[in-house]
XYZ file of C-alpha atoms in Angstrom:
686
model
C -131.802 -198.017 23.047
C -129.473 -198.793 20.142
C -130.208 -202.510 20.472
C -133.920 -201.808 19.850
C -133.300 -200.018 16.551
C -133.638 -202.390 13.599
C -131.408 -202.308 10.541
C -133.454 -199.507 9.049
C -132.690 -197.410 12.134
C -136.255 -197.433 13.468
C -138.112 -198.950 16.411
C -139.936 -202.096 15.159
C -143.738 -202.371 15.165
C -143.717 -205.042 17.859
C -141.872 -202.805 20.343
C -143.911 -200.372 22.422
C -142.114 -197.538 24.229
C -143.346 -194.491 26.176
C -143.927 -191.733 23.617
C -146.418 -189.032 24.583
C -145.333 -188.535 28.212
C -146.224 -185.749 30.644
C -142.587 -184.679 31.023
C -142.226 -184.638 27.248
C -145.339 -182.476 26.855
C -144.055 -180.025 29.492
C -140.582 -179.887 27.913
C -142.141 -179.437 24.477
C -144.266 -176.579 25.796
C -141.211 -174.811 27.265
C -139.253 -175.168 24.025
C -142.351 -173.994 22.182
C -142.421 -170.705 24.088
C -138.800 -169.992 23.127
C -139.046 -170.856 19.445
C -142.471 -169.314 18.921
C -141.360 -166.000 20.422
C -138.171 -166.135 18.339
C -140.034 -166.859 15.126
C -142.632 -164.135 15.723
C -139.888 -161.546 16.246
C -137.824 -162.720 13.263
C -140.873 -162.915 11.005
C -141.988 -159.397 11.886
C -138.494 -158.006 11.491
C -137.441 -159.589 8.205
C -140.301 -161.705 6.883
C -138.615 -165.061 7.497
C -139.111 -167.850 10.012
C -136.870 -170.849 10.681
C -137.644 -174.522 11.150
C -137.381 -175.379 14.852
C -137.418 -179.181 14.396
C -133.645 -179.757 14.469
C -132.715 -177.437 17.373
C -135.755 -178.698 19.304
C -134.580 -182.290 18.809
C -131.101 -181.419 20.095
C -132.435 -179.598 23.173
C -134.871 -182.429 23.895
C -132.114 -185.043 23.807
C -129.855 -182.932 26.002
C -132.586 -182.616 28.664
C -134.229 -186.040 28.514
C -130.930 -187.909 28.616
C -130.920 -187.082 32.338
C -133.739 -189.627 32.682
C -132.783 -193.281 32.268
C -136.192 -194.162 30.836
C -135.990 -191.607 27.988
C -136.051 -192.978 24.469
C -135.901 -191.870 20.844
C -139.685 -191.873 20.413
C -140.213 -189.584 23.408
C -137.603 -187.190 21.979
C -139.422 -187.312 18.665
C -142.679 -186.264 20.319
C -141.002 -183.267 21.943
C -139.530 -182.005 18.664
C -142.857 -182.642 16.927
C -144.742 -180.481 19.414
C -142.153 -177.678 19.388
C -141.862 -177.738 15.609
C -145.611 -177.347 15.110
C -145.840 -174.372 17.449
C -142.801 -172.659 15.955
C -144.261 -173.072 12.485
C -147.655 -171.666 13.519
C -145.944 -168.315 14.133
C -146.025 -167.810 10.343
C -149.533 -166.411 10.872
C -147.771 -163.105 11.568
C -147.264 -162.916 7.779
C -150.796 -161.463 7.609
C -152.381 -160.836 11.047
C -150.572 -157.511 11.805
C -152.429 -156.043 8.841
C -155.431 -155.558 11.132
C -153.564 -152.966 13.203
C -152.001 -151.462 10.090
C -155.441 -150.504 8.756
C -156.665 -149.418 12.195
C -159.363 -152.090 12.584
C -157.593 -153.412 15.687
C -155.755 -151.190 18.183
C -153.840 -154.195 19.471
C -154.259 -157.957 19.349
C -157.427 -159.160 21.167
C -156.237 -162.229 23.028
C -159.090 -164.662 22.513
C -159.758 -163.819 18.868
C -156.056 -164.091 18.025
C -155.690 -167.339 19.982
C -158.793 -168.861 18.373
C -157.820 -168.074 14.770
C -154.303 -169.443 15.377
C -155.387 -172.592 17.202
C -158.389 -173.500 15.026
C -156.529 -172.828 11.770
C -153.428 -174.710 12.861
C -155.352 -177.716 14.170
C -157.334 -177.885 10.924
C -153.983 -178.064 9.139
C -153.186 -181.159 11.221
C -156.573 -182.738 10.481
C -156.375 -182.097 6.737
C -152.970 -183.742 6.347
C -153.535 -186.873 8.426
C -155.206 -188.705 5.509
C -152.236 -187.761 3.305
C -149.642 -189.446 5.514
C -149.674 -192.875 3.909
C -149.589 -191.616 0.319
C -147.121 -188.760 0.807
C -144.885 -190.087 3.596
C -144.884 -193.883 3.523
C -145.293 -194.599 -0.189
C -143.811 -191.407 -1.646
C -140.169 -190.892 -2.646
C -140.261 -187.198 -1.730
C -136.993 -186.271 0.043
C -138.423 -184.383 3.084
C -135.004 -182.806 3.831
C -135.773 -181.399 7.295
C -137.716 -184.485 8.399
C -134.880 -186.818 7.378
C -132.289 -184.580 9.066
C -134.277 -184.504 12.321
C -134.613 -188.312 12.262
C -130.876 -188.728 11.788
C -130.123 -186.431 14.735
C -132.543 -188.389 16.921
C -130.901 -191.678 15.923
C -127.379 -190.426 16.590
C -128.327 -188.962 19.957
C -130.165 -192.101 21.053
C -127.314 -194.381 20.007
C -124.822 -192.331 22.011
C -126.992 -192.319 25.125
C -126.913 -196.128 24.946
C -123.101 -196.025 25.105
C -123.094 -194.086 28.368
C -120.768 -195.637 30.924
C -119.389 -198.219 28.533
C -116.940 -196.030 26.649
C -116.868 -192.783 28.547
C -117.802 -190.969 25.330
C -121.544 -191.071 25.734
C -123.570 -188.181 24.389
C -120.604 -186.417 22.763
C -122.670 -185.242 19.818
C -125.682 -184.408 21.930
C -123.560 -182.247 24.218
C -121.779 -180.668 21.270
C -125.146 -179.870 19.754
C -126.500 -178.050 22.788
C -123.168 -176.252 23.269
C -123.280 -175.047 19.667
C -126.829 -173.733 20.007
C -125.904 -171.962 23.246
C -122.690 -170.558 21.761
C -124.557 -169.084 18.821
C -127.349 -167.867 21.067
C -125.122 -166.098 23.607
C -123.027 -164.505 20.862
C -126.043 -163.121 19.030
C -127.651 -162.041 22.301
C -124.564 -160.073 23.352
C -124.156 -158.379 19.972
C -127.865 -157.505 19.843
C -127.724 -156.059 23.350
C -124.811 -153.803 22.376
C -126.480 -152.751 19.107
C -130.243 -152.534 19.643
C -129.928 -151.976 23.398
C -126.807 -149.984 24.252
C -126.535 -148.529 20.699
C -122.743 -148.859 20.835
C -122.728 -151.015 17.685
C -124.484 -150.011 14.484
C -127.234 -152.235 13.070
C -126.236 -151.612 9.458
C -124.525 -149.286 7.020
C -126.017 -147.352 4.101
C -124.171 -145.536 1.336
C -126.067 -143.293 -1.093
C -124.809 -142.131 -4.486
C -126.254 -139.779 -7.084
C -125.220 -140.834 -10.585
C -126.597 -137.865 -12.448
C -130.326 -137.780 -11.735
C -130.334 -141.484 -10.716
C -129.988 -142.575 -7.090
C -128.049 -145.716 -6.124
C -127.938 -147.314 -2.667
C -125.434 -149.765 -1.201
C -126.516 -151.295 2.096
C -125.544 -154.024 4.511
C -127.143 -155.046 7.783
C -125.278 -156.496 10.752
C -128.000 -158.795 12.079
C -126.566 -162.140 13.212
C -130.044 -163.698 13.024
C -130.130 -162.833 9.321
C -126.617 -164.196 8.873
C -127.810 -167.473 10.407
C -131.004 -167.513 8.343
C -129.001 -166.932 5.170
C -126.666 -169.757 6.096
C -129.649 -172.097 6.351
C -131.384 -171.177 3.070
C -128.362 -171.923 0.867
C -126.522 -170.355 -2.060
C -129.142 -171.021 -4.771
C -131.770 -168.973 -2.947
C -129.061 -166.453 -2.012
C -128.088 -165.801 -5.632
C -131.751 -165.440 -6.569
C -132.266 -162.969 -3.737
C -129.178 -161.027 -4.856
C -130.642 -160.803 -8.365
C -133.833 -159.394 -6.856
C -131.820 -156.883 -4.837
C -129.970 -155.747 -7.965
C -133.225 -155.464 -9.928
C -134.710 -153.251 -7.205
C -131.773 -151.020 -6.295
C -129.541 -151.403 -9.344
C -132.237 -150.963 -11.998
C -135.739 -149.987 -10.818
C -134.909 -147.277 -8.253
C -132.233 -145.579 -10.405
C -134.595 -145.565 -13.418
C -137.519 -144.146 -11.430
C -135.394 -141.500 -9.702
C -133.902 -140.420 -13.042
C -137.411 -139.785 -14.396
C -138.197 -137.106 -11.808
C -136.328 -134.410 -9.932
C -135.951 -134.628 -6.163
C -138.475 -132.326 -4.434
C -137.115 -129.418 -2.430
C -136.409 -130.199 1.202
C -136.417 -133.983 0.649
C -133.194 -135.889 1.260
C -131.737 -138.268 -1.290
C -132.331 -141.232 1.015
C -135.941 -140.327 1.804
C -136.814 -139.742 -1.858
C -135.340 -143.019 -3.139
C -136.741 -145.036 -0.231
C -140.208 -143.573 -0.861
C -140.138 -144.636 -4.515
C -138.999 -148.113 -3.559
C -141.727 -148.383 -0.912
C -144.703 -147.224 -3.000
C -143.640 -148.470 -6.440
C -140.767 -150.945 -6.617
C -142.030 -153.239 -3.854
C -145.118 -153.948 -5.937
C -142.860 -155.312 -8.671
C -141.720 -157.799 -6.045
C -145.357 -158.487 -5.137
C -146.186 -159.353 -8.746
C -143.149 -161.608 -9.006
C -144.030 -163.389 -5.764
C -147.601 -163.857 -7.020
C -146.400 -165.514 -10.229
C -144.086 -167.780 -8.224
C -146.979 -168.842 -5.984
C -149.354 -169.541 -8.869
C -146.691 -171.446 -10.810
C -145.910 -173.568 -7.750
C -149.586 -174.457 -7.393
C -149.810 -175.300 -11.114
C -146.826 -177.640 -10.931
C -148.340 -179.278 -7.862
C -151.838 -179.590 -9.325
C -151.606 -183.306 -10.097
C -150.186 -184.387 -6.693
C -152.639 -182.016 -5.023
C -155.557 -183.799 -6.717
C -154.108 -187.165 -5.727
C -153.770 -185.942 -2.146
C -157.356 -184.702 -2.055
C -158.539 -188.030 -3.492
C -156.591 -189.879 -0.804
C -158.151 -187.636 1.850
C -161.701 -188.426 0.756
C -160.926 -192.135 0.575
C -159.586 -192.087 4.131
C -162.528 -190.079 5.436
C -164.919 -192.689 4.069
C -163.323 -195.090 6.490
C -161.807 -198.474 5.914
C -160.823 -201.591 7.701
C -160.600 -201.536 11.466
C -157.545 -200.735 13.527
C -157.251 -204.127 15.229
C -154.764 -205.656 12.793
C -153.045 -202.417 11.765
C -149.341 -202.290 12.774
C -148.457 -199.745 15.458
C -146.511 -197.533 13.028
C -149.530 -197.314 10.709
C -152.157 -196.253 13.254
C -153.443 -192.765 12.467
C -156.234 -191.048 14.350
C -159.475 -192.854 13.538
C -161.666 -191.258 10.801
C -164.419 -190.681 13.373
C -162.019 -188.626 15.489
C -160.799 -186.700 12.440
C -164.366 -185.819 11.422
C -165.439 -184.955 14.971
C -162.432 -182.734 15.690
C -162.741 -181.059 12.289
C -166.412 -180.191 12.896
C -165.558 -178.818 16.349
C -162.807 -176.642 14.843
C -165.159 -175.348 12.151
C -167.624 -174.410 14.906
C -164.830 -172.524 16.698
C -164.037 -170.677 13.475
C -167.702 -169.721 13.068
C -167.813 -168.336 16.621
C -164.503 -166.515 16.107
C -165.608 -164.830 12.879
C -168.940 -163.902 14.459
C -167.055 -162.281 17.340
C -164.764 -160.518 14.873
C -167.762 -158.968 13.077
C -169.863 -158.361 16.191
C -169.039 -154.633 16.352
C -169.726 -154.034 12.652
C -172.807 -151.907 11.795
C -174.453 -154.743 9.880
C -177.713 -156.604 10.080
C -177.631 -160.028 11.706
C -178.357 -161.651 8.357
C -175.451 -159.872 6.712
C -173.089 -160.772 9.553
C -173.935 -164.469 9.386
C -173.759 -164.414 5.603
C -170.212 -163.006 5.722
C -169.297 -165.477 8.463
C -170.532 -168.359 6.314
C -168.637 -167.170 3.234
C -165.430 -166.548 5.167
C -165.443 -169.852 7.056
C -166.345 -171.849 3.950
C -163.528 -170.186 2.029
C -161.020 -170.800 4.825
C -162.031 -174.453 5.212
C -162.392 -175.395 1.526
C -159.389 -173.458 0.233
C -157.386 -174.605 3.261
C -158.326 -178.231 2.588
C -157.262 -177.955 -1.051
C -154.046 -176.148 -0.245
C -153.074 -178.600 2.523
C -152.077 -181.277 0.013
C -150.080 -178.784 -2.050
C -148.278 -177.441 1.025
C -147.523 -180.958 2.248
C -146.080 -181.819 -1.151
C -143.988 -178.622 -1.162
C -142.601 -179.493 2.268
C -141.666 -182.960 1.058
C -140.001 -181.580 -2.048
C -138.024 -178.593 -0.777
C -138.506 -178.490 2.999
C -140.740 -176.443 5.269
C -138.421 -173.428 5.547
C -138.152 -172.959 1.780
C -141.842 -173.407 0.980
C -143.604 -170.285 -0.407
C -146.225 -169.884 2.323
C -146.281 -166.121 1.790
C -147.081 -166.769 -1.874
C -150.016 -168.923 -0.841
C -151.147 -166.035 1.377
C -151.027 -163.605 -1.556
C -153.204 -165.878 -3.681
C -155.627 -166.321 -0.763
C -155.937 -162.598 0.032
C -156.656 -161.769 -3.623
C -159.304 -164.479 -3.921
C -161.042 -163.724 -0.640
C -161.003 -159.956 -1.320
C -162.684 -160.489 -4.675
C -165.197 -162.853 -3.048
C -166.138 -160.321 -0.361
C -166.486 -157.605 -3.013
C -168.793 -159.904 -4.950
C -170.865 -160.777 -1.878
C -171.004 -157.413 -0.125
C -170.929 -154.956 -3.005
C -174.561 -155.356 -3.925
C -175.818 -154.534 -0.413
C -173.936 -151.259 -0.160
C -171.585 -152.710 2.424
C -168.565 -151.365 0.588
C -169.999 -148.038 -0.465
C -168.401 -146.124 2.431
C -164.907 -145.742 3.814
C -165.858 -147.659 6.969
C -167.332 -150.409 4.806
C -164.074 -150.634 2.881
C -162.134 -150.967 6.124
C -164.470 -153.723 7.270
C -164.088 -155.590 3.978
C -160.291 -155.289 4.100
C -160.242 -156.455 7.720
C -162.416 -159.480 6.956
C -160.182 -160.400 4.004
C -157.094 -160.217 6.249
C -158.728 -162.229 9.039
C -159.908 -164.922 6.619
C -156.461 -165.133 5.029
C -155.007 -165.534 8.533
C -157.024 -168.728 8.951
C -155.851 -169.993 5.544
C -152.198 -169.297 6.370
C -152.544 -171.104 9.716
C -153.897 -174.152 7.863
C -151.243 -173.917 5.136
C -148.244 -173.458 7.401
C -149.139 -176.378 9.696
C -149.920 -178.579 6.689
C -146.479 -177.642 5.435
C -144.835 -178.712 8.686
C -147.041 -181.659 9.689
C -145.960 -184.121 7.020
C -142.305 -183.207 7.627
C -142.736 -184.241 11.268
C -144.652 -187.379 10.321
C -141.764 -188.309 8.023
C -139.399 -188.045 10.982
C -141.786 -190.218 12.990
C -142.010 -192.828 10.233
C -138.215 -193.050 9.971
C -137.710 -193.615 13.718
C -140.745 -195.868 14.219
C -143.166 -193.543 16.022
C -146.882 -194.218 16.461
C -148.641 -191.806 14.046
C -151.759 -191.086 16.112
C -149.678 -190.161 19.148
C -147.575 -187.854 16.993
C -150.734 -186.281 15.590
C -151.927 -185.603 19.137
C -148.546 -183.965 19.848
C -149.036 -181.762 16.782
C -152.451 -180.672 18.067
C -150.954 -179.873 21.481
C -148.206 -177.878 19.790
C -150.777 -175.803 17.915
C -152.629 -174.975 21.122
C -149.467 -174.023 23.027
C -148.226 -171.908 20.134
C -151.591 -170.169 19.870
C -151.419 -169.313 23.581
C -147.975 -167.710 23.145
C -148.462 -165.764 19.892
C -150.996 -163.073 21.012
C -149.023 -161.677 23.981
C -145.772 -161.689 21.997
C -147.479 -159.804 19.144
C -148.953 -157.311 21.607
C -145.589 -156.819 23.305
C -143.661 -156.259 20.059
C -146.309 -153.928 18.633
C -146.354 -151.697 21.706
C -142.551 -151.649 21.945
C -141.504 -151.185 18.320
C -144.624 -150.644 16.221
C -145.011 -151.925 12.668
C -144.277 -150.228 9.365
C -147.135 -147.744 8.916
C -148.680 -148.544 12.303
C -147.188 -146.930 15.388
C -149.122 -147.216 18.671
C -147.703 -143.901 19.943
C -146.962 -140.768 17.933
C -143.623 -140.103 19.659
C -142.142 -143.512 18.742
C -139.028 -143.776 16.552
C -140.225 -145.104 13.183
C -136.703 -146.238 12.269
C -137.006 -149.027 14.852
C -140.427 -150.210 13.646
C -140.680 -153.876 12.646
C -141.139 -154.044 8.878
C -143.585 -156.998 8.862
C -143.001 -157.246 5.092
C -145.572 -159.903 4.159
C -148.285 -158.334 6.291
C -147.542 -154.936 4.736
C -147.691 -156.403 1.239
C -150.890 -158.423 1.688
C -152.596 -155.505 3.430
C -151.604 -153.197 0.569
C -152.998 -155.682 -1.962
C -156.307 -156.067 -0.112
C -156.581 -152.292 0.363
C -155.844 -151.686 -3.310
C -158.520 -154.167 -4.395
C -161.223 -152.654 -2.180
C -160.349 -149.025 -2.935
C -159.650 -149.704 -6.634
C -156.276 -147.997 -6.198
C -153.923 -150.940 -6.508
C -150.624 -150.041 -8.198
C -151.386 -152.212 -11.198
C -148.595 -150.816 -13.398
C -145.874 -152.021 -11.068
C -147.682 -155.269 -10.310
C -148.009 -155.986 -14.032
C -144.281 -155.331 -14.476
C -143.686 -157.794 -11.639
C -146.004 -160.340 -13.259
C -144.129 -160.033 -16.548
C -140.808 -160.334 -14.759
C -142.094 -163.379 -12.909
C -143.102 -165.090 -16.160
C -139.631 -164.457 -17.628
C -137.941 -165.793 -14.495
C -140.166 -168.887 -14.392
C -139.219 -169.583 -18.022
C -135.503 -169.250 -17.207
C -135.873 -171.525 -14.181
C -137.696 -174.157 -16.235
C -134.941 -174.094 -18.867
C -132.333 -174.565 -16.143
C -134.344 -177.398 -14.591
C -134.634 -179.295 -17.864
C -130.936 -178.917 -18.557
C -130.226 -180.670 -15.259
C -127.496 -179.792 -12.793
C -127.718 -177.705 -9.652
C -128.201 -174.312 -11.318
C -131.698 -173.001 -10.619
C -133.395 -169.619 -10.252
C -136.075 -169.762 -7.513
C -138.547 -167.102 -8.602
C -139.968 -166.620 -5.116
C -136.502 -165.745 -3.778
C -136.026 -163.153 -6.541
C -139.356 -161.554 -5.623
C -138.384 -161.524 -1.941
C -135.070 -159.860 -2.842
C -136.994 -157.081 -4.591
C -139.498 -156.710 -1.786
C -137.367 -156.903 1.376
C -135.484 -153.844 2.670
C -131.926 -153.901 1.275
C -130.288 -154.090 4.723
C -132.245 -157.306 5.256
C -131.789 -158.903 1.830
C -128.062 -158.098 1.673
C -127.384 -159.750 5.039
C -129.291 -162.864 4.005
C -127.163 -162.994 0.852
C -123.990 -162.679 2.965
C -125.177 -165.664 5.023
C -125.647 -167.772 1.894
C -122.189 -166.758 0.646
C -120.688 -167.790 3.986
C -122.340 -171.218 3.679
C -121.097 -171.537 0.083
C -117.504 -170.622 1.019
C -117.487 -173.146 3.876
C -118.891 -175.837 1.576
C -116.144 -175.249 -1.007
C -113.438 -175.540 1.645
C -114.972 -178.763 2.971
C -115.185 -180.254 -0.526
C -111.496 -179.561 -1.121
C -110.597 -181.117 2.225
C -112.772 -184.172 1.539
C -111.128 -184.640 -1.858
C -107.677 -184.339 -0.293
C -108.614 -186.896 2.392
C -110.066 -189.279 -0.198
C -113.477 -189.409 1.516
C -117.006 -188.861 0.160
C -118.128 -185.282 0.806
C -121.345 -186.331 2.584
C -119.380 -188.425 5.086
C -116.595 -185.881 5.577
C -118.916 -182.884 5.964
C -121.596 -184.498 8.160
C -120.288 -183.118 11.467
C -119.379 -179.619 10.121
C -122.739 -179.251 8.399
C -124.598 -180.294 11.523
C -122.598 -177.842 13.635
C -123.307 -175.075 11.114
C -127.060 -175.679 11.319
C -127.011 -175.608 15.125
C -124.812 -172.507 15.333
C -127.024 -170.710 12.806
C -130.140 -171.701 14.757
C -128.495 -170.364 17.910
C -127.758 -167.019 16.233
C -131.423 -166.708 15.246
C -132.773 -167.666 18.659
C -130.302 -165.500 20.591
C -131.003 -162.297 18.672
C -134.743 -162.911 18.598
C -135.051 -163.516 22.342
C -133.073 -160.373 23.161
C -135.346 -158.498 20.754
C -138.369 -159.722 22.711
C -136.653 -158.882 26.027
C -135.845 -155.356 24.841
C -139.463 -155.020 23.722
C -140.585 -155.786 27.273
C -138.174 -153.174 28.685
C -139.319 -150.571 26.153
C -142.952 -151.313 26.916
C -142.367 -151.091 30.660
C -140.366 -147.827 30.564
C -142.176 -146.136 27.671
C -138.744 -145.084 26.350
C -137.690 -146.091 22.822
C -134.027 -146.340 23.869
C -134.029 -147.121 27.598
C -130.574 -148.751 27.605
C -128.745 -146.419 25.197
C -125.247 -145.501 26.405
C -124.415 -143.075 23.573
C -126.183 -140.362 21.642
C -126.852 -139.727 17.962
C -123.384 -138.200 17.500
C -121.870 -141.675 17.964
C -123.857 -143.154 15.073
C -121.083 -143.000 12.456
C -118.539 -144.647 14.769
C -121.122 -147.246 15.788
C -121.615 -148.239 12.139
C -117.956 -149.118 11.667
C -117.738 -150.856 15.029
C -120.787 -152.874 14.050
C -119.141 -153.855 10.772
C -115.969 -155.007 12.572
C -117.911 -157.107 15.108
C -120.140 -158.600 12.374
C -117.101 -159.626 10.304
C -115.402 -161.070 13.385
C -118.423 -163.204 14.295
C -118.676 -164.481 10.697
C -114.984 -165.473 10.805
C -115.322 -167.240 14.166
C -118.492 -168.974 12.896
C -116.660 -170.343 9.864
C -113.692 -171.485 11.957
C -115.995 -173.239 14.401
C -117.775 -175.090 11.579
C -114.580 -176.045 9.756
C -112.970 -177.493 12.894
C -115.902 -179.828 13.653
C -114.885 -183.475 13.404
C -116.751 -186.739 13.361
C -116.716 -188.475 16.732
């Protein structure tokens, strides 16, 4: 294969290789199931998902290298399909809100599948016309897309050496071993903590400084450690600032203003204030970050929309177009888009079918909702694609886009339905809130796939893939992901429950999945419809967001690496402290390893990028393994809990062991972090 790669490291236009193969589609579907389930669990637990492109590429190469006819373009199709499906799981940032308000008692399979599939596939359609302008001609860095392309090139080059040197596939094998090592480690630790309860899942220390309450917390989740490692120190510092604002300033100030009620523990009182007041400061900050991001992207967004319309008007035929420039034909784009819109119409009609409304009112709300989802989704697709190219898919503020969407659609439904008395009753309010959440779910599906699609197309462009085949793989990935998401959501809900929504009264609320974005967006929609939104705290968050944006802009104009991502600060305020603190620890681990590598590179007289290539790659794969391992065990435990009806079916110890378990958990967590760092630092270039 290496002899087919040109000097740019890509397959030339005049070379045609098998790309979208049956075995590749099947392998992509299997990887999709794993990463989609992992992302759904992680997203519901901590409000974060991870990019599956790089680990999917490594797994694909490790499997397909067993076939002599495998090639780099086939591997690219597998990672494209798996990446799209893993990204689609971000719809859980909003969809659980429907069970939180009691509109759904679970997750109806076909409605959930349809909103995921139709929204995700529209995201593919909307970004196809942007490919040439934003991928081929643009100088956007596309960090994850470039990294995935480099891994594919390295793996393919080493397969070509098989038998000639005896060292074939060294990096490919190392990659899969690293993912498995991280996965098995996290799986074992999670089994002993969440399953056997021998290891604690975190530690909390509470202090009363006069009337003020202060909390110090740390979680022992290896998935969060891995996620923190991937997001980097800049976001970690910003998240730490948010954590300090919430628990070092806001909670102590609020607790000092009132006395603790009789019979209420210190922990319960402070946590209650954080939940009903301080989190809305984070919501306001996140909202400002989202709006500011859209403002800064307004010009490229307009250019992207203009490019889209130009492409949809058609152009010259495909006969003389080079293979690496062949997108899906405009007629196919229009036809598929219209079919997806029809599916959305049918899905929204089904969603509202049980509502006590006249047929005219139902179809009016369906029309408004679908038009909003399609038009706003189309406009936001360019912005999300640009964000992915600029900062990567994992770091893009999709949840911020969701906040903007849920506010706009809630106000629209109030405007449309208020005059007909639809919202005059409590049941009408619930219906309006539910429709706002369902509509926002479609928007997020469009936005998240738009965010990922161009990243994958960048990988394809760099390795010489055929765009239309890759776009078909993206559509397949959306369908497979949509098939997986509903049962995983149903399983996790029935096993753990969500914050504020427990399927059974006897369930342990301390093990409920926090679903932070869904909780936040549901609270915002509910507050708008009931006119009880906590505006004081939101306004404080808005003001804080403006100040932070100003600071970040000053830092940006001064140059250098120092920045203050406002979205990360808002997330630090909003996330539970055991979650945010562990993410920060992961970023600090990555920073410490980077400093050691820089010193070693300087001592060896080598450029840092060259010296640290192998360690950095190993770190990414180990971190991905930690995330996948913990997440899959979480899903497995959910199945056991659901089957037995027992919240702790595997517990080996009782509540009296809790204090000892905390310290054992801390020791194991520290040991894994040390072994992780040693493993990364000992990686060497082959």
